[in-house]
Amino acid sequence: MGPGEFGLDAPTLDALAKELVAAAEGGPQIALVIGGGNIYRGMAAAAAGMDRATGDYMGMLATVFNSLAVQEALERNGAHTRVLSALDVREVSEPYIRRRAIRHLEKNRIVIFAAGTGNPYFTTDTAAALRALEIGADAILMAKNGVRGVYDGDPRTDPNAKFLPELTHLQAIERGLRVMDTTALSLCMDNNLPIHVFELAPGKTARALYGDHDGTIIASTEGEAR
């Protein structure tokens, strides 16, 4: 969104694309799961009182919209990409097939997973955890807007909120920390998949890809992911 309240901000999109392209040149295989909040916020009034499943499908379509925008920005900056969608929109993306996704990564293409899990009642967080496990990712890198990482409260409203540089999946679940939803955290915990939470700010995405960030690390046991 950049400075806007909803929609897409072209300079923000282009800056993120440039950073990802430069980071990918160093060797890491990158797969993206993109939310749809920037689009869905603009539809919030229309969605009030709507059936939950219908609203969730609208949200999934919003992620397809965003995925195509990110794909275009990445390719404009020199990357090779593929969008794989959990909903069937073959005119603009490939259907999600696990082995196909892995093959694209092996060919050093940036893969963008669209439409969440393809099912209502599941969040983009859960989609990220599921896809990460399916492709054998080393970690989930979770970019947060305007915050350094995980706090024990909301730093935007609570000046005494304490920054947490490291914690376990179980601690995040038990303390009700709003990092990811419980389903996603449980998936990561059960499969020993670390989560790196960092601020979505210039330069920090590339640093996070190489394990160099000042955010929060969530792992099965404290100290394990460092």
PDB file of N, CA and C in Angstrom, residues 140-209:
ATOM      1  N   ILE A 140      10.571 -19.637   7.292  1.00  0.00           N
ATOM      2  CA  ILE A 140       9.603 -18.640   6.850  1.00  0.00           C
ATOM      3  C   ILE A 140      10.124 -17.274   7.274  1.00  0.00           C
ATOM      4  N   LEU A 141      10.162 -16.349   6.328  1.00  0.00           N
ATOM      5  CA  LEU A 141      10.534 -14.973   6.633  1.00  0.00           C
ATOM      6  C   LEU A 141       9.257 -14.147   6.572  1.00  0.00           C
ATOM      7  N   MET A 142       8.876 -13.573   7.686  1.00  0.00           N
ATOM      8  CA  MET A 142       7.607 -12.855   7.783  1.00  0.00           C
ATOM      9  C   MET A 142       7.860 -11.371   7.960  1.00  0.00           C
ATOM     10  N   ALA A 143       7.524 -10.592   6.933  1.00  0.00           N
ATOM     11  CA  ALA A 143       7.740  -9.150   6.967  1.00  0.00           C
ATOM     12  C   ALA A 143       6.537  -8.459   7.587  1.00  0.00           C
ATOM     13  N   LYS A 144       6.787  -7.610   8.583  1.00  0.00           N
ATOM     14  CA  LYS A 144       5.727  -6.875   9.271  1.00  0.00           C
ATOM     15  C   LYS A 144       5.854  -5.383   8.953  1.00  0.00           C
ATOM     16  N   ASN A 145       4.732  -4.739   8.766  1.00  0.00           N
ATOM     17  CA  ASN A 145       4.737  -3.330   8.407  1.00  0.00           C
ATOM     18  C   ASN A 145       4.806  -2.440   9.644  1.00  0.00           C
ATOM     19  N   GLY A 146       5.917  -1.724   9.773  1.00  0.00           N
ATOM     20  CA  GLY A 146       6.015  -0.719  10.820  1.00  0.00           C
ATOM     21  C   GLY A 146       6.445  -1.205  12.190  1.00  0.00           C
ATOM     22  N   VAL A 147       6.764  -2.495  12.338  1.00  0.00           N
ATOM     23  CA  VAL A 147       7.257  -2.994  13.629  1.00  0.00           C
ATOM     24  C   VAL A 147       8.509  -3.834  13.411  1.00  0.00           C
ATOM     25  N   ARG A 148       9.404  -3.804  14.406  1.00  0.00           N
ATOM     26  CA  ARG A 148      10.704  -4.474  14.291  1.00  0.00           C
ATOM     27  C   ARG A 148      10.584  -5.985  14.271  1.00  0.00           C
ATOM     28  N   GLY A 149       9.631  -6.514  15.046  1.00  0.00           N
ATOM     29  CA  GLY A 149       9.469  -7.963  15.154  1.00  0.00           C
ATOM     30  C   GLY A 149       8.295  -8.260  16.056  1.00  0.00           C
ATOM     31  N   VAL A 150       8.479  -9.172  17.009  1.00  0.00           N
ATOM     32  CA  VAL A 150       7.406  -9.571  17.919  1.00  0.00           C
ATOM     33  C   VAL A 150       7.565  -8.853  19.256  1.00  0.00           C
ATOM     34  N   TYR A 151       6.467  -8.338  19.777  1.00  0.00           N
ATOM     35  CA  TYR A 151       6.441  -7.682  21.089  1.00  0.00           C
ATOM     36  C   TYR A 151       5.439  -8.404  21.984  1.00  0.00           C
ATOM     37  N   ASP A 152       5.541  -8.177  23.283  1.00  0.00           N
ATOM     38  CA  ASP A 152       4.578  -8.786  24.206  1.00  0.00           C
ATOM     39  C   ASP A 152       3.286  -7.965  24.315  1.00  0.00           C
ATOM     40  N   GLY A 153       3.197  -6.920  23.522  1.00  0.00           N
ATOM     41  CA  GLY A 153       1.998  -6.101  23.416  1.00  0.00           C
ATOM     42  C   GLY A 153       2.034  -5.376  22.087  1.00  0.00           C
ATOM     43  N   ASP A 154       1.093  -4.476  21.854  1.00  0.00           N
ATOM     44  CA  ASP A 154       1.070  -3.719  20.608  1.00  0.00           C
ATOM     45  C   ASP A 154       1.907  -2.448  20.778  1.00  0.00           C
ATOM     46  N   PRO A 155       3.084  -2.367  20.155  1.00  0.00           N
ATOM     47  CA  PRO A 155       3.950  -1.193  20.350  1.00  0.00           C
ATOM     48  C   PRO A 155       3.347   0.100  19.824  1.00  0.00           C
ATOM     49  N   ARG A 156       2.324  -0.022  18.980  1.00  0.00           N
ATOM     50  CA  ARG A 156       1.690   1.192  18.451  1.00  0.00           C
ATOM     51  C   ARG A 156       0.782   1.852  19.476  1.00  0.00           C
ATOM     52  N   THR A 157       0.286   1.059  20.417  1.00  0.00           N
ATOM     53  CA  THR A 157      -0.633   1.606  21.422  1.00  0.00           C
ATOM     54  C   THR A 157      -0.099   1.488  22.849  1.00  0.00           C
ATOM     55  N   ASP A 158       0.874   0.594  23.051  1.00  0.00           N
ATOM     56  CA  ASP A 158       1.414   0.362  24.392  1.00  0.00           C
ATOM     57  C   ASP A 158       2.892   0.748  24.430  1.00  0.00           C
ATOM     58  N   PRO A 159       3.226   1.897  25.039  1.00  0.00           N
ATOM     59  CA  PRO A 159       4.632   2.326  25.079  1.00  0.00           C
ATOM     60  C   PRO A 159       5.523   1.405  25.905  1.00  0.00           C
ATOM     61  N   ASN A 160       4.911   0.562  26.729  1.00  0.00           N
ATOM     62  CA  ASN A 160       5.694  -0.356  27.567  1.00  0.00           C
ATOM     63  C   ASN A 160       5.838  -1.750  26.947  1.00  0.00           C
ATOM     64  N   ALA A 161       5.354  -1.915  25.716  1.00  0.00           N
ATOM     65  CA  ALA A 161       5.466  -3.215  25.049  1.00  0.00           C
ATOM     66  C   ALA A 161       6.944  -3.585  24.886  1.00  0.00           C
ATOM     67  N   LYS A 162       7.278  -4.806  25.257  1.00  0.00           N
ATOM     68  CA  LYS A 162       8.674  -5.253  25.251  1.00  0.00           C
ATOM     69  C   LYS A 162       8.980  -6.070  23.996  1.00  0.00           C
ATOM     70  N   PHE A 163      10.082  -5.717  23.347  1.00  0.00           N
ATOM     71  CA  PHE A 163      10.514  -6.455  22.158  1.00  0.00           C
ATOM     72  C   PHE A 163      11.046  -7.830  22.559  1.00  0.00           C
ATOM     73  N   LEU A 164      10.686  -8.859  21.793  1.00  0.00           N
ATOM     74  CA  LEU A 164      11.117 -10.231  22.075  1.00  0.00           C
ATOM     75  C   LEU A 164      12.005 -10.715  20.924  1.00  0.00           C
ATOM     76  N   PRO A 165      13.314 -10.770  21.131  1.00  0.00           N
ATOM     77  CA  PRO A 165      14.216 -11.174  20.044  1.00  0.00           C
ATOM     78  C   PRO A 165      14.139 -12.657  19.709  1.00  0.00           C
ATOM     79  N   GLU A 166      13.662 -13.459  20.656  1.00  0.00           N
ATOM     80  CA  GLU A 166      13.651 -14.912  20.437  1.00  0.00           C
ATOM     81  C   GLU A 166      12.583 -15.554  21.313  1.00  0.00           C
ATOM     82  N   LEU A 167      11.857 -16.498  20.756  1.00  0.00           N
ATOM     83  CA  LEU A 167      10.895 -17.275  21.523  1.00  0.00           C
ATOM     84  C   LEU A 167      10.573 -18.545  20.761  1.00  0.00           C
ATOM     85  N   THR A 168       9.847 -19.447  21.407  1.00  0.00           N
ATOM     86  CA  THR A 168       9.479 -20.710  20.766  1.00  0.00           C
ATOM     87  C   THR A 168       8.073 -20.605  20.190  1.00  0.00           C
ATOM     88  N   HIS A 169       7.755 -21.539  19.293  1.00  0.00           N
ATOM     89  CA  HIS A 169       6.401 -21.594  18.742  1.00  0.00           C
ATOM     90  C   HIS A 169       5.373 -21.737  19.861  1.00  0.00           C
ATOM     91  N   LEU A 170       5.683 -22.619  20.815  1.00  0.00           N
ATOM     92  CA  LEU A 170       4.739 -22.882  21.903  1.00  0.00           C
ATOM     93  C   LEU A 170       4.515 -21.633  22.749  1.00  0.00           C
ATOM     94  N   GLN A 171       5.576 -20.887  23.008  1.00  0.00           N
ATOM     95  CA  GLN A 171       5.432 -19.653  23.773  1.00  0.00           C
ATOM     96  C   GLN A 171       4.536 -18.654  23.035  1.00  0.00           C
ATOM     97  N   ALA A 172       4.711 -18.564  21.734  1.00  0.00           N
ATOM     98  CA  ALA A 172       3.888 -17.644  20.941  1.00  0.00           C
ATOM     99  C   ALA A 172       2.415 -18.039  21.001  1.00  0.00           C
ATOM    100  N   ILE A 173       2.153 -19.352  20.979  1.00  0.00           N
ATOM    101  CA  ILE A 173       0.768 -19.833  21.047  1.00  0.00           C
ATOM    102  C   ILE A 173       0.186 -19.598  22.436  1.00  0.00           C
ATOM    103  N   GLU A 174       0.929 -20.008  23.459  1.00  0.00           N
ATOM    104  CA  GLU A 174       0.420 -19.915  24.829  1.00  0.00           C
ATOM    105  C   GLU A 174       0.207 -18.468  25.273  1.00  0.00           C
ATOM    106  N   ARG A 175       1.063 -17.556  24.813  1.00  0.00           N
ATOM    107  CA  ARG A 175       0.953 -16.160  25.219  1.00  0.00           C
ATOM    108  C   ARG A 175       0.007 -15.366  24.325  1.00  0.00           C
ATOM    109  N   GLY A 176      -0.534 -16.027  23.312  1.00  0.00           N
ATOM    110  CA  GLY A 176      -1.478 -15.359  22.424  1.00  0.00           C
ATOM    111  C   GLY A 176      -0.879 -14.202  21.651  1.00  0.00           C
ATOM    112  N   LEU A 177       0.407 -14.308  21.318  1.00  0.00           N
ATOM    113  CA  LEU A 177       1.076 -13.244  20.577  1.00  0.00           C
ATOM    114  C   LEU A 177       0.594 -13.257  19.126  1.00  0.00           C
ATOM    115  N   ARG A 178       0.290 -12.076  18.623  1.00  0.00           N
ATOM    116  CA  ARG A 178      -0.311 -11.990  17.286  1.00  0.00           C
ATOM    117  C   ARG A 178       0.770 -11.963  16.203  1.00  0.00           C
ATOM    118  N   VAL A 179       1.446 -13.077  16.077  1.00  0.00           N
ATOM    119  CA  VAL A 179       2.477 -13.217  15.057  1.00  0.00           C
ATOM    120  C   VAL A 179       1.870 -13.867  13.822  1.00  0.00           C
ATOM    121  N   MET A 180       1.366 -15.059  14.021  1.00  0.00           N
ATOM    122  CA  MET A 180       0.641 -15.816  13.008  1.00  0.00           C
ATOM    123  C   MET A 180      -0.580 -16.405  13.707  1.00  0.00           C
ATOM    124  N   ASP A 181      -1.510 -16.909  12.931  1.00  0.00           N
ATOM    125  CA  ASP A 181      -2.638 -17.567  13.584  1.00  0.00           C
ATOM    126  C   ASP A 181      -2.184 -18.908  14.177  1.00  0.00           C
ATOM    127  N   THR A 182      -2.977 -19.445  15.072  1.00  0.00           N
ATOM    128  CA  THR A 182      -2.594 -20.642  15.820  1.00  0.00           C
ATOM    129  C   THR A 182      -2.377 -21.842  14.908  1.00  0.00           C
ATOM    130  N   THR A 183      -3.186 -21.967  13.867  1.00  0.00           N
ATOM    131  CA  THR A 183      -3.025 -23.098  12.938  1.00  0.00           C
ATOM    132  C   THR A 183      -1.649 -23.063  12.286  1.00  0.00           C
ATOM    133  N   ALA A 184      -1.240 -21.888  11.828  1.00  0.00           N
ATOM    134  CA  ALA A 184       0.066 -21.756  11.176  1.00  0.00           C
ATOM    135  C   ALA A 184       1.207 -22.024  12.151  1.00  0.00           C
ATOM    136  N   LEU A 185       1.108 -21.467  13.353  1.00  0.00           N
ATOM    137  CA  LEU A 185       2.151 -21.687  14.360  1.00  0.00           C
ATOM    138  C   LEU A 185       2.262 -23.158  14.738  1.00  0.00           C
ATOM    139  N   SER A 186       1.119 -23.823  14.850  1.00  0.00           N
ATOM    140  CA  SER A 186       1.127 -25.251  15.187  1.00  0.00           C
ATOM    141  C   SER A 186       1.781 -26.080  14.094  1.00  0.00           C
ATOM    142  N   LEU A 187       1.504 -25.741  12.846  1.00  0.00           N
ATOM    143  CA  LEU A 187       2.133 -26.442  11.726  1.00  0.00           C
ATOM    144  C   LEU A 187       3.651 -26.288  11.781  1.00  0.00           C
ATOM    145  N   CYS A 188       4.095 -25.077  12.035  1.00  0.00           N
ATOM    146  CA  CYS A 188       5.536 -24.821  12.099  1.00  0.00           C
ATOM    147  C   CYS A 188       6.166 -25.537  13.290  1.00  0.00           C
ATOM    148  N   MET A 189       5.474 -25.528  14.435  1.00  0.00           N
ATOM    149  CA  MET A 189       5.992 -26.185  15.630  1.00  0.00           C
ATOM    150  C   MET A 189       6.104 -27.692  15.418  1.00  0.00           C
ATOM    151  N   ASP A 190       5.059 -28.285  14.866  1.00  0.00           N
ATOM    152  CA  ASP A 190       5.043 -29.734  14.675  1.00  0.00           C
ATOM    153  C   ASP A 190       6.106 -30.210  13.695  1.00  0.00           C
ATOM    154  N   ASN A 191       6.538 -29.299  12.807  1.00  0.00           N
ATOM    155  CA  ASN A 191       7.504 -29.693  11.779  1.00  0.00           C
ATOM    156  C   ASN A 191       8.847 -28.969  11.906  1.00  0.00           C
ATOM    157  N   ASN A 192       9.063 -28.352  13.091  1.00  0.00           N
ATOM    158  CA  ASN A 192      10.360 -27.732  13.402  1.00  0.00           C
ATOM    159  C   ASN A 192      10.792 -26.720  12.341  1.00  0.00           C
ATOM    160  N   LEU A 193       9.849 -25.864  11.924  1.00  0.00           N
ATOM    161  CA  LEU A 193      10.142 -24.862  10.903  1.00  0.00           C
ATOM    162  C   LEU A 193      10.291 -23.484  11.558  1.00  0.00           C
ATOM    163  N   PRO A 194      11.482 -22.891  11.521  1.00  0.00           N
ATOM    164  CA  PRO A 194      11.680 -21.583  12.158  1.00  0.00           C
ATOM    165  C   PRO A 194      11.009 -20.460  11.382  1.00  0.00           C
ATOM    166  N   ILE A 195      10.634 -19.411  12.129  1.00  0.00           N
ATOM    167  CA  ILE A 195      10.007 -18.228  11.545  1.00  0.00           C
ATOM    168  C   ILE A 195      10.852 -17.017  11.921  1.00  0.00           C
ATOM    169  N   HIS A 196      11.247 -16.236  10.939  1.00  0.00           N
ATOM    170  CA  HIS A 196      12.010 -15.010  11.173  1.00  0.00           C
ATOM    171  C   HIS A 196      11.073 -13.830  10.915  1.00  0.00           C
ATOM    172  N   VAL A 197      10.793 -13.065  11.952  1.00  0.00           N
ATOM    173  CA  VAL A 197       9.886 -11.921  11.835  1.00  0.00           C
ATOM    174  C   VAL A 197      10.720 -10.644  11.831  1.00  0.00           C
ATOM    175  N   PHE A 198      10.533  -9.810  10.812  1.00  0.00           N
ATOM    176  CA  PHE A 198      11.349  -8.596  10.687  1.00  0.00           C
ATOM    177  C   PHE A 198      10.496  -7.472  10.102  1.00  0.00           C
ATOM    178  N   GLU A 199      11.032  -6.271  10.153  1.00  0.00           N
ATOM    179  CA  GLU A 199      10.298  -5.115   9.647  1.00  0.00           C
ATOM    180  C   GLU A 199      10.408  -5.014   8.133  1.00  0.00           C
ATOM    181  N   LEU A 200       9.282  -4.750   7.491  1.00  0.00           N
ATOM    182  CA  LEU A 200       9.280  -4.532   6.046  1.00  0.00           C
ATOM    183  C   LEU A 200       9.759  -3.105   5.782  1.00  0.00           C
ATOM    184  N   ALA A 201      11.077  -2.970   5.665  1.00  0.00           N
ATOM    185  CA  ALA A 201      11.707  -1.666   5.467  1.00  0.00           C
ATOM    186  C   ALA A 201      12.847  -1.837   4.468  1.00  0.00           C
ATOM    187  N   PRO A 202      13.254  -0.759   3.809  1.00  0.00           N
ATOM    188  CA  PRO A 202      14.316  -0.869   2.798  1.00  0.00           C
ATOM    189  C   PRO A 202      15.556  -1.582   3.324  1.00  0.00           C
ATOM    190  N   GLY A 203      16.002  -2.579   2.567  1.00  0.00           N
ATOM    191  CA  GLY A 203      17.217  -3.311   2.905  1.00  0.00           C
ATOM    192  C   GLY A 203      17.032  -4.489   3.827  1.00  0.00           C
ATOM    193  N   LYS A 204      15.933  -4.513   4.574  1.00  0.00           N
ATOM    194  CA  LYS A 204      15.788  -5.549   5.594  1.00  0.00           C
ATOM    195  C   LYS A 204      15.348  -6.898   5.029  1.00  0.00           C
ATOM    196  N   THR A 205      14.642  -6.890   3.909  1.00  0.00           N
ATOM    197  CA  THR A 205      14.239  -8.165   3.311  1.00  0.00           C
ATOM    198  C   THR A 205      15.458  -8.935   2.815  1.00  0.00           C
ATOM    199  N   ALA A 206      16.348  -8.242   2.134  1.00  0.00           N
ATOM    200  CA  ALA A 206      17.568  -8.889   1.643  1.00  0.00           C
ATOM    201  C   ALA A 206      18.412  -9.404   2.804  1.00  0.00           C
ATOM    202  N   ARG A 207      18.536  -8.603   3.867  1.00  0.00           N
ATOM    203  CA  ARG A 207      19.314  -9.037   5.032  1.00  0.00           C
ATOM    204  C   ARG A 207      18.686 -10.282   5.667  1.00  0.00           C
ATOM    205  N   ALA A 208      17.370 -10.300   5.760  1.00  0.00           N
ATOM    206  CA  ALA A 208      16.678 -11.428   6.383  1.00  0.00           C
ATOM    207  C   ALA A 208      16.907 -12.722   5.603  1.00  0.00           C
ATOM    208  N   LEU A 209      17.009 -12.615   4.287  1.00  0.00           N
ATOM    209  CA  LEU A 209      17.242 -13.803   3.463  1.00  0.00           C
ATOM    210  C   LEU A 209      18.579 -14.471   3.779  1.00  0.00           C
TER     211      LEU A 209
END
